[in-house]
Coordinates of C-alpha atoms and ligand atoms in Angstrom, one line a residue:
M1 CA -72.0 27.8 47.0
T2 CA -75.7 27.9 47.4
F3 CA -77.8 30.9 48.5
D4 CA -80.9 30.4 50.6
S5 CA -83.2 33.1 51.9
S6 CA -84.6 30.8 54.5
T7 CA -82.6 28.4 56.6
P8 CA -83.5 24.7 55.6
P9 CA -84.6 22.4 58.4
A10 CA -81.6 20.0 58.0
A11 CA -78.6 22.3 58.0
Y12 CA -76.1 19.6 56.9
G13 CA -78.1 17.7 54.3
T14 CA -81.0 15.3 54.2
P15 CA -80.8 11.6 55.0
V16 CA -81.4 9.2 52.1
G17 CA -83.2 6.0 53.0
N18 CA -81.6 4.3 56.0
A19 CA -78.2 5.7 55.2
T20 CA -76.3 7.8 57.7
P21 CA -77.0 11.4 57.0
V22 CA -74.4 12.8 54.6
E23 CA -73.1 16.2 55.2
T24 CA -73.4 17.8 51.8
R25 CA -73.1 21.4 52.7
R26 CA -72.2 23.8 55.5
P27 CA -72.7 27.5 56.0
V28 CA -70.0 29.9 54.9
F29 CA -68.8 31.6 58.0
Q30 CA -67.7 35.2 58.5
K31 CA -64.0 36.0 58.5
T32 CA -61.6 38.4 60.2
L33 CA -57.8 38.6 60.5
K34 CA -55.8 36.3 62.8
T35 CA -53.7 39.2 64.1
S36 CA -53.2 42.9 63.7
I37 CA -51.0 44.2 60.9
G38 CA -50.0 47.7 59.6
C39 CA -48.3 49.8 57.0
T40 CA -47.5 53.4 56.3
G41 CA -47.9 55.4 53.1
I42 CA -49.0 58.6 51.4
G43 CA -52.6 59.5 50.8
L44 CA -53.2 59.8 47.0
H45 CA -55.3 63.0 47.3
S46 CA -54.3 64.5 50.7
G47 CA -50.6 63.9 50.2
V48 CA -50.4 63.2 53.9
R49 CA -48.3 60.4 55.3
V50 CA -50.6 58.0 57.2
A51 CA -50.0 54.9 59.3
M52 CA -52.7 52.3 59.0
K53 CA -53.3 49.3 61.2
L54 CA -55.8 46.5 60.5
H55 CA -57.2 44.8 63.6
P56 CA -59.3 41.6 64.0
A57 CA -62.9 42.3 64.9
A58 CA -65.9 40.4 66.3
P59 CA -68.5 38.8 64.1
N60 CA -71.1 41.2 62.6
T61 CA -68.8 44.2 63.2
G62 CA -68.3 44.8 59.5
I63 CA -65.5 47.1 58.3
I64 CA -65.0 50.0 60.7
F65 CA -62.6 53.0 60.1
K66 CA -61.2 54.6 63.2
R67 CA -59.4 58.0 63.1
I68 CA -57.1 57.7 66.1
D69 CA -55.8 61.2 65.5
L70 CA -59.1 62.8 66.4
I71 CA -61.3 63.1 69.5
G72 CA -59.1 61.2 71.8
G73 CA -58.8 58.3 69.3
G74 CA -62.5 57.5 69.4
A75 CA -63.8 58.7 66.0
T76 CA -65.2 55.7 64.1
I77 CA -67.0 55.5 60.8
K78 CA -68.7 52.3 59.5
A79 CA -68.0 51.4 55.9
S80 CA -71.5 51.8 54.6
W81 CA -73.1 53.4 51.5
E82 CA -75.0 55.6 54.0
H83 CA -71.8 57.3 55.0
V84 CA -70.5 58.2 51.5
A85 CA -69.9 62.0 51.7
D86 CA -68.0 62.6 48.5
S87 CA -67.2 60.6 45.4
R88 CA -65.8 63.0 42.9
M89 CA -62.4 61.3 42.5
C90 CA -62.4 58.7 45.3
T91 CA -64.9 57.4 47.8
V92 CA -64.9 59.5 51.0
L93 CA -66.8 58.3 54.1
A94 CA -67.9 60.7 56.8
D95 CA -69.8 60.7 60.0
R96 CA -72.4 63.3 61.2
N97 CA -69.7 65.5 62.6
G98 CA -67.9 65.6 59.3
I99 CA -65.0 63.4 60.4
S100 CA -63.9 61.6 57.2
V101 CA -61.8 58.9 55.7
A102 CA -60.9 59.2 52.0
T103 CA -60.0 56.7 49.3
V104 CA -61.4 53.7 51.0
E105 CA -62.2 51.9 47.7
H106 CA -59.0 49.9 47.1
L107 CA -58.9 48.6 50.6
M108 CA -62.6 47.8 50.6
S109 CA -62.1 46.0 47.3
A110 CA -59.3 43.9 48.8
F111 CA -61.6 42.9 51.7
Y112 CA -64.3 42.0 49.2
G113 CA -62.0 40.0 47.1
M114 CA -60.5 38.1 50.0
E115 CA -63.9 37.6 51.6
I116 CA -63.0 39.5 54.8
D117 CA -66.1 40.6 56.8
N118 CA -64.9 42.1 60.1
V119 CA -61.9 44.5 60.5
I120 CA -61.1 47.7 62.4
V121 CA -59.1 49.9 60.2
E122 CA -57.1 52.3 62.4
L123 CA -55.7 55.5 60.7
N124 CA -53.8 58.4 62.1
G125 CA -54.7 60.6 59.2
P126 CA -57.6 61.5 56.8
E127 CA -56.9 59.0 54.0
V128 CA -56.1 55.3 53.4
P129 CA -52.5 55.1 52.1
A130 CA -52.3 54.8 48.4
M131 CA -49.4 52.3 48.4
D132 CA -48.8 51.5 44.7
G133 CA -52.3 52.6 43.6
S134 CA -53.6 49.0 43.5
A135 CA -55.1 46.6 46.0
E136 CA -52.1 44.2 45.9
P137 CA -50.3 45.7 49.0
F138 CA -53.6 45.2 51.0
I139 CA -53.9 41.6 49.8
F140 CA -50.3 41.1 51.0
L141 CA -51.2 42.6 54.5
I142 CA -54.3 40.3 54.7
E143 CA -52.2 37.2 53.8
C144 CA -49.4 38.1 56.2
A145 CA -51.9 38.6 59.1
G146 CA -53.8 35.4 58.2
V147 CA -57.5 34.9 58.0
L148 CA -59.6 33.6 60.8
E149 CA -63.0 31.9 60.2
Q150 CA -65.6 33.0 62.8
D151 CA -68.6 31.1 64.2
I152 CA -71.3 33.3 62.7
P153 CA -72.6 32.5 59.1
R154 CA -72.0 35.0 56.3
R155 CA -75.0 36.6 54.6
A156 CA -75.2 38.1 51.2
L157 CA -77.3 40.8 49.5
R158 CA -79.1 39.2 46.5
I159 CA -80.4 41.5 43.8
L160 CA -83.9 40.4 42.8
K161 CA -84.7 42.8 39.9
P162 CA -82.6 45.1 37.6
H163 CA -81.8 48.6 38.7
A164 CA -79.8 51.1 36.6
H165 CA -78.6 54.6 36.9
N166 CA -77.9 56.6 33.7
N167 CA -75.8 59.7 33.7
G168 CA -75.3 60.9 30.2
A169 CA -72.8 58.6 28.5
K170 CA -72.1 56.9 31.9
S171 CA -74.3 54.2 33.3
V172 CA -74.2 51.6 36.1
A173 CA -76.6 48.6 36.6
L174 CA -77.2 45.7 38.9
S175 CA -79.3 42.8 37.7
P176 CA -80.0 39.3 39.2
W177 CA -77.3 36.8 38.8
H178 CA -77.0 33.2 39.9
E179 CA -73.5 33.0 41.1
G180 CA -71.7 35.5 43.4
L181 CA -70.7 38.9 41.9
R182 CA -70.2 39.2 38.2
V183 CA -68.5 42.5 37.1
D184 CA -68.5 43.8 33.6
F185 CA -66.8 47.2 32.9
H186 CA -66.4 49.2 29.8
I187 CA -64.4 52.4 29.3
D188 CA -63.8 54.7 26.4
F189 CA -61.1 57.4 26.7
H190 CA -60.0 60.0 24.1
A191 CA -56.4 59.3 25.2
S192 CA -55.3 56.6 22.8
A193 CA -53.1 54.9 25.4
I194 CA -56.3 53.9 27.1
G195 CA -59.0 54.0 24.4
R196 CA -61.8 51.5 24.6
Q197 CA -61.4 48.6 27.0
H198 CA -63.7 46.0 28.5
C199 CA -63.3 43.4 31.2
S200 CA -65.6 40.8 32.8
F201 CA -64.9 38.7 35.9
T202 CA -66.8 36.6 38.4
V203 CA -65.3 37.8 41.7
D204 CA -63.7 35.1 43.9
P205 CA -60.4 35.2 45.9
D206 CA -58.2 33.6 43.2
T207 CA -59.6 35.7 40.4
F208 CA -59.4 38.9 42.5
R209 CA -55.8 38.3 43.5
D210 CA -54.6 37.1 40.0
E211 CA -56.6 39.3 37.7
L212 CA -57.7 42.5 39.5
S213 CA -55.7 43.3 42.6
R214 CA -52.6 44.5 40.7
A215 CA -54.4 47.0 38.5
R216 CA -53.4 50.6 39.5
T217 CA -55.3 53.8 39.6
F218 CA -54.6 56.1 36.7
G219 CA -54.9 59.7 35.6
L220 CA -54.4 62.0 32.6
L221 CA -51.4 64.3 32.7
S222 CA -53.7 67.0 31.3
D223 CA -56.0 66.7 34.4
V224 CA -53.2 66.9 37.0
T225 CA -53.2 70.7 37.3
A226 CA -56.9 70.9 37.6
L227 CA -57.0 68.2 40.2
R228 CA -54.3 69.8 42.3
E229 CA -56.1 73.1 42.2
A230 CA -59.2 71.3 43.5
G231 CA -57.1 70.0 46.4
L232 CA -56.9 66.5 44.9
A233 CA -54.1 64.2 43.7
R234 CA -51.6 66.0 46.0
G235 CA -49.9 62.7 46.8
G236 CA -50.2 61.3 43.3
S237 CA -47.0 60.3 41.6
L238 CA -45.7 57.7 39.1
T239 CA -45.1 55.4 42.1
N240 CA -48.8 55.2 43.0
A241 CA -50.6 55.9 39.7
I242 CA -50.4 55.3 36.0
V243 CA -50.1 58.7 34.3
V244 CA -51.2 58.9 30.6
D245 CA -50.4 61.7 28.1
G246 CA -52.2 61.0 24.9
D247 CA -50.8 57.9 23.4
R248 CA -48.1 57.5 26.0
V249 CA -47.9 55.8 29.4
L250 CA -45.4 57.9 31.4
N251 CA -44.4 55.2 33.9
D252 CA -41.1 53.6 33.0
E253 CA -42.2 50.2 34.0
G254 CA -45.2 50.3 31.6
L255 CA -48.5 48.5 32.3
R256 CA -49.2 45.4 34.4
H257 CA -52.0 44.2 32.0
D258 CA -52.9 45.4 28.5
N259 CA -56.2 46.5 29.9
E260 CA -55.0 47.6 33.3
F261 CA -57.2 50.7 33.2
V262 CA -60.5 49.0 32.9
R263 CA -59.4 46.3 35.4
H264 CA -58.8 49.1 37.9
K265 CA -62.3 50.5 37.3
A266 CA -63.7 47.0 38.1
L267 CA -61.5 47.0 41.3
D268 CA -63.0 50.4 42.3
A269 CA -66.5 49.2 41.6
I270 CA -66.1 46.1 43.8
G271 CA -64.8 48.3 46.6
D272 CA -67.7 50.7 46.3
L273 CA -70.2 47.8 46.1
Y274 CA -68.8 46.4 49.4
L275 CA -70.2 49.5 51.1
A276 CA -73.4 47.4 51.0
G277 CA -72.0 45.8 54.1
H278 CA -72.3 42.3 52.6
P279 CA -71.1 40.5 49.5
I280 CA -73.6 41.0 46.6
I281 CA -75.1 38.3 44.4
A282 CA -75.7 40.2 41.2
H283 CA -74.3 41.2 37.8
F284 CA -72.8 44.7 37.9
T285 CA -72.2 46.5 34.7
G286 CA -70.4 49.8 34.6
R287 CA -70.0 51.9 31.4
C288 CA -67.6 54.8 31.7
S289 CA -69.0 55.2 35.2
S290 CA -67.4 56.8 38.3
H291 CA -67.5 56.3 42.1
A292 CA -70.4 58.8 42.2
D293 CA -72.5 56.7 39.8
T294 CA -72.0 53.5 41.9
A295 CA -72.8 55.4 45.1
R296 CA -76.0 56.7 43.5
L297 CA -77.0 53.2 42.3
M298 CA -76.4 51.8 45.8
R299 CA -78.8 54.4 47.3
Q300 CA -81.3 53.6 44.6
V301 CA -81.2 49.9 45.3
Y302 CA -81.5 50.3 49.1
A303 CA -84.5 52.7 48.6
D304 CA -86.4 49.9 46.8
R305 CA -87.0 47.1 49.3
S306 CA -88.5 44.9 46.6
C307 CA -85.2 45.0 44.8
W308 CA -83.1 42.8 47.2
E309 CA -83.1 40.2 49.9
M310 CA -80.6 38.9 52.4
V311 CA -79.6 35.3 52.0
D312 CA -77.5 32.7 53.8
I313 CA -74.4 31.5 51.9
W314 CA -73.8 27.7 51.8
Q315 CA -71.0 25.7 50.4
D316 CA -70.6 22.1 49.3
V317 CA -68.7 20.3 52.1
Q318 CA -66.7 18.3 49.5
A319 CA -65.5 21.6 48.0
V320 CA -63.9 22.9 51.2
A321 CA -60.4 24.0 50.5
P322 CA -57.7 23.7 53.2
W323 CA -56.8 27.4 53.2
M324 CA -59.2 30.4 54.0
N325 CA -60.5 30.3 50.5
V326 CA -63.4 27.9 51.2
R327 CA -65.4 27.8 48.1
G328 CA -67.5 25.4 46.2
R329 CA -69.4 25.4 42.9
A330 CA -72.0 28.1 43.1
A331 CA -75.7 27.6 42.4
V332 CA -79.0 29.2 43.5
A333 CA -81.1 26.9 45.7
Ligands
ZN1 ZN1 -59.2 53.4 42.2

């Protein structure tokens, strides 16, 4: 892929000598779902059973959450960093009237990973279902529905200069990068079953599906009581989270990756970054950081207009794959 901030005069390549113009690249177009699809599950924090339906949406719609259980079914909230209302344990979006949708990050991460731009997410409750605590069930839904390429080009947010947010031992940073979104994450937990972990990925659909989507959310057994007293983790169980007690993983099935914990933190960060409303061309680094730190960084970046630009995304025509995953080799024009 190539990223241009201005549209070139010859959209499909430049003629060489007297030869017939060769189509060397084409815009990457926005994508939605081919058809509606749904699932039902428990909200991780609310403990409420919620039915969710994903519907195709027109180009430039973005990701819209719709609470059909409220105000005659008309309450909608755009998935945007501007609507982050709480990020203590999960990312909660809310509108001006306080109508909210919680735990959007795993679904948003699946949309980012699968390069989905436009979807209406209909919910009959206050929280996206946790499913198994990872993004894999959402990838399954997207693949079952099928992906439809639309006729409007996709645009990306390119970071032009480094930005960081430090919060004690935690930090998050975005810096310029030449190829899509690179994510580096580091964690360091006292619980020895987690300990120090690091992962590093360039996000594309194959990598997301194979390396990140299956990583589940996790919690420490010692925190469960405090979380429940704070009204959180009411729906949490060993079926939708990894639970750790010191050097032990309490889930009978064990881990899906040796470093599943840090992979999940990367998955969370990708979902939170998609609240930019566009894919991001940058290198993201998170060190022991939380949803709140990523939300703060997003606000900081958007407050500095010299920090970013919107660019068109192009791909090599030769590299077009037959399936939805139309990708080529990335480079900056
Ligand atoms: Zn998570």
